[in-house]
XYZ file of C-alpha atoms in Angstrom:
710
model
C 43.747 -14.001 -54.632
C 44.421 -12.106 -50.820
C 41.895 -9.238 -50.525
C 44.072 -5.936 -50.518
C 46.420 -7.736 -52.764
C 46.661 -4.139 -54.826
C 46.968 -2.102 -52.414
C 49.978 -3.761 -51.143
C 51.529 -4.158 -53.685
C 51.162 -0.494 -54.231
C 52.027 0.040 -50.419
C 54.512 -2.298 -51.707
C 56.536 -0.762 -54.781
C 56.433 3.097 -52.474
C 60.415 2.418 -52.327
C 61.092 1.594 -56.092
C 59.155 4.800 -57.206
C 60.691 6.090 -54.541
C 64.807 4.972 -55.979
C 63.744 5.699 -59.454
C 62.835 9.312 -58.710
C 65.774 9.807 -56.562
C 68.336 8.281 -59.304
C 66.384 10.224 -61.922
C 67.083 13.498 -59.363
C 70.967 12.880 -58.892
C 71.179 12.375 -62.735
C 69.949 16.721 -62.910
C 72.053 17.292 -60.468
C 74.744 16.252 -61.141
C 74.959 16.985 -65.007
C 73.373 20.505 -63.124
C 76.961 20.681 -61.549
C 79.138 18.940 -64.415
C 77.242 21.896 -66.846
C 77.021 24.980 -64.052
C 74.769 27.942 -65.681
C 73.186 30.655 -64.073
C 70.825 33.314 -65.347
C 72.300 36.723 -64.565
C 76.099 38.386 -64.652
C 78.957 37.131 -63.158
C 79.404 39.520 -60.270
C 82.674 40.821 -58.688
C 84.209 37.679 -56.651
C 83.588 39.348 -53.342
C 79.492 38.995 -54.393
C 78.932 35.349 -55.677
C 80.640 34.416 -52.665
C 78.418 36.125 -50.671
C 75.683 33.928 -52.375
C 76.997 30.874 -52.623
C 75.049 29.477 -49.485
C 72.153 30.885 -50.980
C 72.946 29.011 -54.364
C 73.400 25.877 -52.670
C 69.852 26.845 -51.084
C 67.949 27.577 -54.513
C 69.198 24.254 -56.236
C 68.113 22.420 -53.658
C 64.645 23.824 -53.255
C 64.806 23.408 -56.869
C 65.944 19.676 -56.521
C 63.343 18.966 -54.175
C 60.406 19.750 -56.639
C 61.852 17.742 -59.104
C 61.667 14.998 -57.060
C 58.372 15.741 -55.870
C 57.632 15.895 -59.883
C 59.602 12.793 -61.153
C 57.608 10.853 -58.066
C 54.314 11.424 -58.787
C 54.802 10.533 -62.646
C 56.564 7.252 -61.018
C 53.501 6.990 -59.024
C 51.359 6.774 -62.159
C 53.812 3.889 -63.630
C 53.492 1.998 -60.446
C 49.939 2.056 -60.522
C 49.657 0.966 -63.813
C 52.406 -1.642 -62.801
C 49.832 -3.093 -59.940
C 47.114 -3.237 -62.041
C 49.365 -5.255 -64.800
C 49.896 -7.575 -61.356
C 46.222 -7.570 -60.505
C 45.309 -8.798 -63.710
C 47.999 -11.143 -63.528
C 49.432 -10.019 -66.886
C 52.674 -9.466 -64.427
C 53.797 -10.942 -61.215
C 54.918 -8.943 -58.754
C 58.611 -7.916 -57.716
C 61.051 -4.861 -56.384
C 62.643 -4.913 -60.241
C 59.718 -4.318 -61.437
C 58.418 -1.574 -59.451
C 61.418 0.747 -59.992
C 61.228 -0.553 -64.033
C 57.954 0.749 -63.589
C 58.458 4.037 -62.216
C 60.830 4.803 -64.250
C 58.630 3.762 -67.408
C 56.259 6.928 -66.071
C 58.885 8.779 -65.188
C 60.428 8.493 -69.061
C 57.054 8.174 -70.643
C 55.253 11.776 -68.867
C 58.911 13.746 -69.716
C 58.611 12.962 -73.204
C 54.865 13.714 -73.995
C 56.041 16.980 -71.785
C 58.292 17.631 -73.844
C 56.572 17.306 -77.232
C 54.449 19.716 -76.240
C 56.672 21.962 -75.558
C 58.576 21.661 -78.717
C 55.809 22.018 -80.505
C 53.361 24.301 -78.528
C 56.349 26.437 -76.574
C 59.555 25.814 -78.102
C 60.708 29.244 -76.576
C 60.503 27.146 -73.006
C 63.056 24.734 -74.081
C 65.066 26.894 -76.085
C 65.403 28.830 -73.051
C 67.432 26.342 -70.826
C 69.122 24.282 -73.811
C 72.402 23.497 -73.276
C 72.894 22.346 -76.810
C 72.577 23.601 -80.313
C 68.572 24.160 -81.445
C 68.533 21.911 -84.486
C 69.265 19.087 -82.407
C 65.665 19.196 -81.737
C 64.439 19.771 -85.296
C 64.479 16.167 -86.630
C 61.658 15.435 -83.441
C 59.927 18.973 -84.346
C 59.172 17.633 -88.187
C 57.687 14.764 -86.924
C 55.009 16.764 -84.511
C 51.469 18.359 -85.141
C 49.067 18.777 -82.957
C 46.947 15.992 -84.679
C 49.324 13.584 -83.911
C 50.047 14.732 -80.251
C 46.126 14.437 -80.108
C 46.685 10.768 -80.932
C 49.383 10.379 -78.489
C 48.299 11.531 -75.807
C 44.443 10.201 -75.852
C 46.092 6.293 -76.759
C 48.391 6.758 -74.073
C 45.428 8.195 -71.666
C 42.688 5.508 -73.111
C 45.363 2.405 -72.385
C 46.297 3.820 -68.587
C 41.948 3.809 -67.988
C 41.041 0.526 -69.805
C 43.821 -0.735 -67.471
C 42.876 0.687 -64.373
C 38.629 -0.195 -65.164
C 39.767 -3.789 -66.330
C 42.058 -3.986 -62.270
C 38.622 -2.630 -60.962
C 36.280 -4.859 -62.540
C 38.470 -7.362 -61.589
C 38.767 -5.983 -58.224
C 34.615 -6.593 -58.144
C 34.550 -10.354 -59.275
C 37.139 -10.938 -56.429
C 34.854 -9.037 -53.886
C 39.186 -7.610 -52.677
C 36.780 -4.291 -51.484
C 39.926 -3.059 -49.770
C 41.748 -3.024 -53.339
C 38.545 -1.832 -54.963
C 37.895 1.162 -52.765
C 41.985 1.982 -53.469
C 41.583 2.639 -56.411
C 38.592 4.055 -56.935
C 40.042 6.563 -54.395
C 43.412 7.679 -55.714
C 42.142 7.908 -59.723
C 39.681 11.040 -59.372
C 42.387 12.468 -55.932
C 44.672 12.296 -58.842
C 42.303 13.613 -61.738
C 41.558 16.500 -58.648
C 45.266 17.385 -57.952
C 45.875 17.450 -62.089
C 42.807 19.651 -62.551
C 44.203 22.545 -59.603
C 47.308 21.970 -61.120
C 46.700 22.792 -64.664
C 45.997 26.369 -66.201
C 42.057 27.113 -64.838
C 39.739 26.751 -67.061
C 38.596 30.455 -68.378
C 34.933 31.210 -67.515
C 32.543 32.745 -69.328
C 32.094 36.049 -69.038
C 29.170 37.485 -67.783
C 27.441 40.677 -68.784
C 28.578 43.580 -65.654
C 27.253 46.801 -66.293
C 28.185 48.582 -62.903
C 26.747 51.518 -61.367
C 27.332 54.600 -59.677
C 30.290 55.846 -61.846
C 29.030 59.245 -61.736
C 30.176 59.677 -65.241
C 33.893 58.464 -65.149
C 34.896 55.641 -67.853
C 37.085 52.355 -67.394
C 39.968 52.615 -68.648
C 42.465 49.520 -69.705
C 45.740 49.523 -71.188
C 47.342 46.944 -73.406
C 50.901 47.526 -73.899
C 53.269 44.964 -75.941
C 56.733 45.129 -74.561
C 59.389 46.050 -77.652
C 57.042 46.533 -80.054
C 57.414 48.379 -83.942
C 55.368 51.148 -84.597
C 55.934 50.629 -88.838
C 54.329 47.144 -87.551
C 50.781 47.984 -87.814
C 48.801 47.892 -90.488
C 47.519 51.353 -89.980
C 51.498 52.636 -90.404
C 51.510 50.825 -93.335
C 53.111 47.534 -93.535
C 53.029 45.563 -95.638
C 52.003 41.979 -93.845
C 48.857 41.594 -92.509
C 50.154 41.335 -88.648
C 47.149 43.832 -87.174
C 44.104 43.409 -88.791
C 42.655 43.930 -84.461
C 45.059 47.237 -83.941
C 44.154 48.083 -87.496
C 39.971 47.818 -86.483
C 40.655 49.740 -83.386
C 42.645 52.716 -84.817
C 39.421 53.298 -87.719
C 37.342 53.715 -84.512
C 39.078 55.459 -82.105
C 42.451 57.676 -82.407
C 45.447 56.849 -83.613
C 49.111 58.649 -83.096
C 51.777 57.878 -85.702
C 54.207 60.196 -84.997
C 54.547 58.936 -80.648
C 57.971 58.750 -79.373
C 59.444 57.485 -75.033
C 61.403 59.589 -73.408
C 64.057 56.936 -72.734
C 63.881 53.411 -74.947
C 64.314 51.481 -71.960
C 61.133 49.331 -70.132
C 61.769 51.147 -66.943
C 62.452 55.090 -67.243
C 60.162 54.403 -70.622
C 56.635 52.971 -68.129
C 57.653 55.569 -65.620
C 57.572 58.242 -67.639
C 54.421 56.989 -69.576
C 52.370 56.554 -66.179
C 53.468 59.771 -64.388
C 53.672 62.163 -67.460
C 56.887 63.331 -66.767
C 60.440 63.488 -68.263
C 62.571 60.798 -66.716
C 64.671 63.617 -65.440
C 62.014 64.345 -63.391
C 60.883 61.379 -61.918
C 64.424 60.174 -61.041
C 64.476 56.488 -63.807
C 67.317 57.012 -66.393
C 67.616 53.006 -66.831
C 66.579 49.729 -65.823
C 68.784 48.965 -62.788
C 67.197 50.983 -59.681
C 68.334 50.051 -56.653
C 65.666 49.764 -53.433
C 66.296 52.907 -52.262
C 65.581 54.622 -55.822
C 61.861 52.932 -56.147
C 59.955 55.662 -54.566
C 58.817 58.362 -56.551
C 58.575 61.510 -56.323
C 55.838 62.642 -58.055
C 52.328 60.959 -58.571
C 51.622 58.087 -60.463
C 48.217 57.709 -63.380
C 47.162 54.815 -61.077
C 47.639 56.212 -57.345
C 45.626 59.668 -59.046
C 42.813 57.476 -60.464
C 42.429 55.372 -56.962
C 42.427 58.509 -54.492
C 39.478 59.807 -57.092
C 37.304 56.209 -56.369
C 38.706 54.601 -59.071
C 39.924 50.739 -59.393
C 43.187 50.237 -60.095
C 45.180 46.812 -61.269
C 47.809 45.229 -63.891
C 48.448 41.845 -65.137
C 51.782 40.720 -66.989
C 54.308 38.765 -67.306
C 58.054 39.293 -67.071
C 58.348 42.615 -69.036
C 56.020 44.422 -66.450
C 57.853 44.014 -63.278
C 58.029 47.506 -63.133
C 54.874 47.803 -62.324
C 55.039 46.375 -58.750
C 58.720 47.728 -58.303
C 57.624 51.078 -58.063
C 55.043 53.417 -55.782
C 52.612 53.461 -58.933
C 49.551 53.345 -56.369
C 48.489 49.914 -57.994
C 45.387 48.675 -55.623
C 45.817 44.736 -56.894
C 48.942 43.534 -59.020
C 49.457 39.905 -60.318
C 52.606 40.623 -61.846
C 56.237 38.588 -61.265
C 58.870 40.103 -58.278
C 61.776 42.377 -59.248
C 63.871 40.940 -62.252
C 66.749 42.786 -62.255
C 67.451 40.907 -58.769
C 70.671 38.837 -57.750
C 68.899 36.003 -55.235
C 65.824 35.875 -58.109
C 68.138 35.326 -60.587
C 69.980 32.285 -58.393
C 66.444 30.726 -57.637
C 65.950 29.997 -61.088
C 69.145 27.330 -60.629
C 70.792 25.561 -63.219
C 70.261 25.178 -67.484
C 69.637 21.546 -66.917
C 66.912 21.622 -63.430
C 66.052 24.515 -65.321
C 64.789 22.520 -68.383
C 63.188 19.542 -66.546
C 60.567 22.181 -64.278
C 59.724 24.225 -67.467
C 57.965 20.895 -68.557
C 56.085 21.892 -65.839
C 55.505 24.740 -64.491
C 53.698 26.230 -67.250
C 50.342 26.509 -64.972
C 49.207 27.232 -61.460
C 51.625 25.164 -59.810
C 53.990 26.900 -61.369
C 52.843 29.943 -61.037
C 52.410 29.294 -57.245
C 55.161 27.610 -55.903
C 58.231 28.014 -58.862
C 57.647 31.541 -59.824
C 60.833 32.056 -61.454
C 60.494 29.420 -63.760
C 56.934 30.526 -64.627
C 58.058 34.023 -65.646
C 61.049 32.938 -66.747
C 62.576 35.555 -69.309
C 62.522 35.150 -72.951
C 59.584 31.814 -72.584
C 56.080 33.851 -73.820
C 53.167 33.865 -71.527
C 50.556 36.132 -74.245
C 48.048 33.847 -74.310
C 48.256 33.375 -69.998
C 48.327 37.096 -69.237
C 45.275 37.311 -71.355
C 43.908 34.975 -69.651
C 44.733 36.862 -66.325
C 44.086 40.335 -67.901
C 39.912 38.977 -68.835
C 39.165 37.554 -65.389
C 40.627 40.883 -63.513
C 38.330 42.577 -66.102
C 35.266 40.514 -64.693
C 36.374 41.300 -61.236
C 36.644 44.728 -61.336
C 33.535 45.478 -63.313
C 31.970 43.225 -60.798
C 32.578 45.224 -58.077
C 30.765 48.893 -59.475
C 33.393 51.023 -59.053
C 35.019 52.511 -62.533
C 38.825 50.735 -62.938
C 42.160 51.184 -64.036
C 43.486 48.077 -65.622
C 47.395 48.291 -67.666
C 48.270 45.024 -69.400
C 51.447 44.721 -69.844
C 53.047 41.429 -72.075
C 56.909 40.589 -73.665
C 55.013 39.089 -76.959
C 57.382 41.296 -78.843
C 60.468 41.167 -76.703
C 63.095 39.957 -77.996
C 64.437 36.599 -78.093
C 60.861 36.833 -80.356
C 59.771 33.269 -78.600
C 55.808 32.887 -79.802
C 53.272 29.306 -79.325
C 52.511 27.531 -81.940
C 51.319 28.407 -84.618
C 52.661 31.948 -84.321
C 56.238 31.454 -85.138
C 56.009 29.365 -88.503
C 53.105 31.996 -89.503
C 56.263 33.867 -91.727
C 59.457 32.095 -91.262
C 60.432 29.975 -94.448
C 59.785 26.424 -94.212
C 63.076 24.757 -95.122
C 65.569 27.378 -92.551
C 68.036 24.738 -90.961
C 70.064 27.548 -88.919
C 70.383 28.103 -84.708
C 66.922 30.290 -84.797
C 64.121 28.785 -86.007
C 62.177 29.032 -82.759
C 63.533 32.327 -80.707
C 66.863 34.519 -82.220
C 69.763 32.591 -81.101
C 72.022 32.579 -78.151
C 69.664 35.169 -76.492
C 67.943 32.384 -73.291
C 68.500 34.836 -70.793
C 69.142 39.037 -70.369
C 72.318 38.872 -69.983
C 72.798 36.869 -73.268
C 71.195 39.107 -74.883
C 73.413 42.258 -73.032
C 76.972 40.263 -73.940
C 75.312 40.360 -77.270
C 74.342 44.052 -77.878
C 78.276 44.825 -79.926
C 77.496 41.583 -82.255
C 77.489 43.010 -85.794
C 74.508 42.245 -88.368
C 76.887 39.235 -90.030
C 76.229 37.614 -86.734
C 72.432 37.113 -86.851
C 69.752 35.312 -89.296
C 67.638 38.549 -89.607
C 65.623 37.712 -92.577
C 64.079 34.636 -89.867
C 64.315 36.642 -86.910
C 62.291 39.524 -88.826
C 59.476 36.912 -89.692
C 59.830 35.367 -86.256
C 59.254 39.257 -85.060
C 55.992 39.504 -87.580
C 54.428 35.914 -86.143
C 54.461 37.892 -82.020
C 53.050 40.646 -82.991
C 50.381 38.662 -85.290
C 49.867 36.974 -81.571
C 49.669 40.182 -79.852
C 46.848 41.718 -82.212
C 45.094 38.246 -81.453
C 45.529 38.473 -77.604
C 43.994 41.755 -78.187
C 41.239 40.412 -80.097
C 40.349 38.107 -77.459
C 40.544 41.435 -74.618
C 38.455 43.042 -76.692
C 36.052 41.294 -77.035
C 35.739 39.987 -73.643
C 34.666 43.582 -73.120
C 31.974 43.807 -75.476
C 30.602 40.431 -74.233
C 30.887 42.134 -70.587
C 29.182 45.217 -71.688
C 31.844 47.731 -70.622
C 32.489 48.417 -74.290
C 30.187 51.696 -74.414
C 32.400 53.230 -71.119
C 36.030 52.241 -71.646
C 38.574 54.252 -72.580
C 40.985 51.780 -74.796
C 45.059 52.599 -74.964
C 46.924 49.996 -76.804
C 50.941 51.285 -76.461
C 54.461 49.998 -76.166
C 57.647 51.168 -73.925
C 59.609 51.300 -77.377
C 60.251 49.937 -80.624
C 63.433 47.960 -82.113
C 66.159 48.228 -84.050
C 67.156 45.665 -86.060
C 70.236 46.650 -87.824
C 69.081 49.627 -89.399
C 72.010 52.250 -87.760
C 74.264 48.898 -87.163
C 72.976 48.189 -83.514
C 70.198 46.039 -82.410
C 67.966 46.382 -79.499
C 66.436 49.367 -77.934
C 67.823 52.388 -76.476
C 71.428 52.320 -77.739
C 70.645 54.729 -80.342
C 68.470 58.165 -80.770
C 69.598 58.283 -84.500
C 66.665 56.841 -86.167
C 63.022 56.418 -85.430
C 62.738 52.532 -84.949
C 64.093 52.356 -80.927
C 61.897 55.414 -79.127
C 58.991 56.012 -81.653
C 56.026 54.029 -80.620
C 52.460 53.094 -81.784
C 49.750 54.558 -80.145
C 45.844 54.136 -80.575
C 43.295 55.689 -77.523
C 39.819 54.745 -78.106
C 37.376 56.624 -76.418
C 33.452 55.152 -76.829
C 31.743 58.485 -76.263
C 34.349 60.460 -78.959
C 34.014 60.550 -83.017
C 36.047 58.118 -84.033
C 38.408 57.899 -87.157
C 41.127 59.759 -86.461
C 45.188 59.971 -87.711
C 47.125 62.149 -86.233
C 50.293 62.671 -87.928
C 51.164 65.660 -85.009
C 54.707 64.769 -82.999
C 53.492 63.899 -79.373
C 54.996 61.916 -76.826
C 54.356 59.454 -73.831
C 54.357 61.951 -71.552
C 51.144 62.840 -72.624
C 49.067 59.777 -72.398
C 48.545 60.228 -69.019
C 47.328 63.601 -68.952
C 45.191 62.479 -71.401
C 43.624 60.001 -69.554
C 42.965 62.235 -66.879
C 40.836 64.637 -68.841
C 38.912 62.207 -70.507
C 38.400 61.038 -66.834
C 37.583 64.348 -65.655
C 39.745 63.888 -62.649
C 41.663 67.183 -62.071
C 45.531 67.106 -63.139
C 48.366 67.752 -60.817
C 50.888 70.302 -61.456
C 53.956 68.186 -62.107
C 53.085 67.253 -65.072
C 55.649 67.381 -67.861
C 53.195 66.084 -70.736
C 49.964 67.824 -71.639
C 46.498 66.559 -72.797
C 46.089 64.909 -76.124
C 41.783 64.737 -75.748
C 41.720 68.269 -78.551
C 43.256 65.340 -81.033
C 40.148 63.100 -79.919
C 37.522 66.204 -80.822
C 39.521 67.531 -83.926
C 42.127 65.237 -86.306
C 43.528 69.235 -87.323
C 44.150 70.648 -83.940
C 47.807 71.389 -83.666
C 49.401 71.057 -80.118
C 53.206 71.905 -81.639
C 54.520 69.659 -79.445
C 58.113 68.931 -79.888
C 59.050 65.297 -78.695
C 62.670 64.803 -76.730
C 64.714 61.356 -76.144
C 67.796 59.955 -74.456
C 69.570 56.502 -75.017
C 70.099 54.478 -72.379
C 73.192 52.476 -70.780
C 74.944 51.177 -73.460
C 75.219 47.094 -72.672
C 78.140 46.550 -74.855
C 80.348 48.606 -77.346
C 78.487 49.442 -80.049
C 78.906 48.679 -83.425
C 79.262 52.727 -85.538
C 80.423 54.377 -82.004
C 82.684 56.795 -82.874
C 86.375 57.121 -80.698
C 85.947 59.931 -79.596
C 82.316 59.850 -78.248
C 82.162 59.303 -74.646
C 82.929 56.038 -72.663
C 82.121 54.304 -69.020
C 83.245 51.010 -68.260
C 81.160 48.349 -69.215
C 77.865 47.224 -67.427
C 78.863 44.265 -65.546
C 81.374 46.457 -63.744
C 78.612 49.266 -63.062
C 76.459 47.002 -61.493
C 76.535 46.285 -57.854
C 73.982 44.807 -55.026
C 74.128 47.400 -52.844
C 71.800 45.308 -50.224
C 72.750 41.989 -50.196
C 69.711 41.175 -48.487
C 66.956 42.730 -50.875
C 69.653 41.341 -53.518
C 68.379 43.883 -55.996
C 70.922 44.622 -59.190
C 71.625 48.852 -59.103
C 74.215 51.109 -60.913
C 77.774 52.375 -58.721
C 76.366 55.814 -57.322
C 79.942 56.573 -58.612
C 79.073 55.702 -61.981
C 75.750 57.695 -62.584
C 76.818 61.348 -63.375
C 79.239 60.224 -66.223
C 76.785 57.780 -67.778
C 73.861 60.779 -67.211
C 76.409 62.954 -69.362
C 77.308 60.133 -71.825
C 73.893 59.805 -73.148
C 72.509 61.146 -76.972
C 70.046 63.091 -76.843
C 67.086 63.993 -79.712
C 64.607 66.523 -80.474
C 62.015 65.684 -83.228
C 60.077 68.912 -83.918
C 57.809 68.923 -87.301
C 59.935 67.324 -90.026
C 63.245 67.965 -88.692
C 64.787 65.640 -85.646
C 68.060 67.446 -83.996
C 70.620 64.388 -82.547
C 73.110 65.546 -79.987
C 76.614 63.087 -79.009
C 78.449 64.312 -76.428
C 82.112 63.647 -77.330
C 85.380 63.726 -74.902
C 85.635 67.101 -76.556
C 82.659 69.236 -77.315
C 79.635 67.375 -79.053
C 78.483 66.419 -82.175
C 75.267 68.164 -83.603
C 73.549 65.546 -86.447
C 70.010 67.086 -88.028
C 68.054 65.011 -90.218
C 65.007 65.985 -92.946
C 62.941 62.845 -92.356
C 60.067 63.693 -94.735
C 63.091 63.204 -97.411
C 65.540 61.205 -95.122
C 63.086 59.088 -92.956
C 65.663 56.094 -91.942
C 67.810 59.567 -90.809
C 70.746 59.139 -93.046
C 72.042 62.170 -94.757
C 73.172 64.601 -92.022
C 72.470 68.108 -93.166
C 73.373 70.256 -90.367
C 75.913 71.825 -92.503
C 73.631 72.906 -95.183
C 70.601 73.760 -92.553
C 72.846 76.063 -90.518
C 69.597 77.666 -89.032
C 67.306 74.877 -88.267
C 69.666 73.450 -85.672
C 70.862 76.249 -84.352
C 67.374 76.847 -83.062
C 66.447 72.978 -82.394
C 69.482 72.959 -80.382
C 68.557 75.659 -77.996
C 65.396 73.614 -77.502
C 67.311 70.628 -76.906
C 69.990 72.046 -74.645
C 67.353 73.853 -72.604
C 65.817 70.098 -71.552
C 68.959 68.809 -71.137
C 70.219 71.100 -68.530
C 66.528 70.684 -67.221
C 68.144 67.293 -66.398
C 70.544 68.122 -63.646
C 74.460 68.385 -64.709
C 74.084 66.504 -68.036
C 74.375 69.582 -69.777
C 77.487 70.176 -71.909
C 80.319 72.291 -70.485
C 83.189 70.695 -71.984
C 85.616 72.350 -74.473
C 84.596 71.532 -77.583
C 86.940 70.602 -81.150
C 87.728 74.000 -81.600
C 88.227 74.764 -77.595
C 85.764 76.811 -77.213
C 82.533 76.707 -74.632
C 78.901 76.252 -75.707
């Protein structure tokens, strides 16, 4: 045998690998072109035309990375083929190199597909052209033990082949080939080790000095977490043992309301302690020129007082970086309401292939649009990054504020294995086995807002949602354990929260921010644990998310700025019998589609696609056209909750409607008692109307049904 033959065969086979990779990439591109699909809205023709070249660039970029991955997988097949040639099992031929590369591509892609289908099926469904039920026979065959056995068999066979070839090279004194193989295997292993998720380091105890009595603050939130899903709130399924335990050690607020049940206005209100009409963010679609807030936020205030401030999150947390909140360190994606960002995610076929290989360090660095793809859960990854951030912040010797926000409980309710199976009927055969069907990007969620209950397998969706809640609870457990292990538990305030809840057709609609009639959307869980305070308090009084920032400033001993609309809840942490007598207010967000049950005389405006524009074509940020903003604000439903009573205001084309609900006897707000208790309705209306008036031009000055004005 000629010395260096393995190396020669390897070099000679590169062309075959490239040919196979190009062929597979061409098939992906051709299918993507035939079945072209793009995340995001179909905007006006002139906007679409403007981004045609950018779309070509985005597809070419994805095609390049697809080729790179295909080439690397094909190279694995080539190495195995060259080893077999070295051993005399096969004869070398150009066609053989193409076949070997193809085998490597098919085997490794198939293995990754099977892994994702079992452990993270939402990543496949998010980019699948076909009905999920087509995958059920394969899914039923899969199990962790079978996947481990398959992986071990493939890896073992490959390593045995490499070892046998290496021994053969040594016996033939083929030193050049031996050196090539000896260098190639560890280099490949190093590349895989870098690209894969970083290994979680064991935490070291770290008790930073020089705090001057200031506590660390860690906020942990899950998007769309309903208040009633906590066991300590009476939910019959045991979904939240960790949160329940935290509530027994801290203070649980059972009646906490957000002022607008949409992510951006809710988070901004939470972190600024101010109403949406104070900070100016009334919904998620905010232009670049509106992201500078007129009031300081909690992270900025704490930073001025010596705190380190950081935020960690997935695609639900983009608003933490979009607005000037004062976070010094961010581990979150770009703004997702951006047409260029959505275009870069590419058509489904390319996206599906690449998504199999991008839930790792490689994807986060080079293809973040796919790593942070909306609808794909990153709960374990966010938890790992949060724990790493805690260790990093604790090592610097300063008090820190960390906000961890994840999309664990957000539609379409995908979760990692085994959570999506925990409560689901094993015999379920519908299309929502892994996620809520036909919600594979944010704008499919928008398009389906008007669908009625009969369009959904609601029992299965609720089971998926409960699995997501349990997933969040388990991740909180790991973060809390990390806090204890690092020795920070005696001086770290922990806050568990959400930006809004979720309606599951309790009032004819699903989603969040569409209605203020029921409590399922504007009411959120809130637990505050301060290890320096007495434990085990349950507060059933009305509180608001705008009260969280002043509370944390109070607990940290930091002076509160004058702009705050909220008040400190610290009295409740020291005395559960405290009574602040706070009223809660809330408004609806933009209706994403015509909602079931909306009365014909309710104020209306065009649908979302007509409302949207891209003011700055260079940035690509989606925002609401200015000419529609007054109409949107005027058409918002509002509510006030005070004690047992809730008053709901709905603007009509002529006047308005007021509805009164007694939540002690009617917690689901099914019976309007305004006509029976006009004095209560009148008192609450005066307070609510003052809040509406303070919001600007949204005060109702139209004639009522009797032709008079209020």
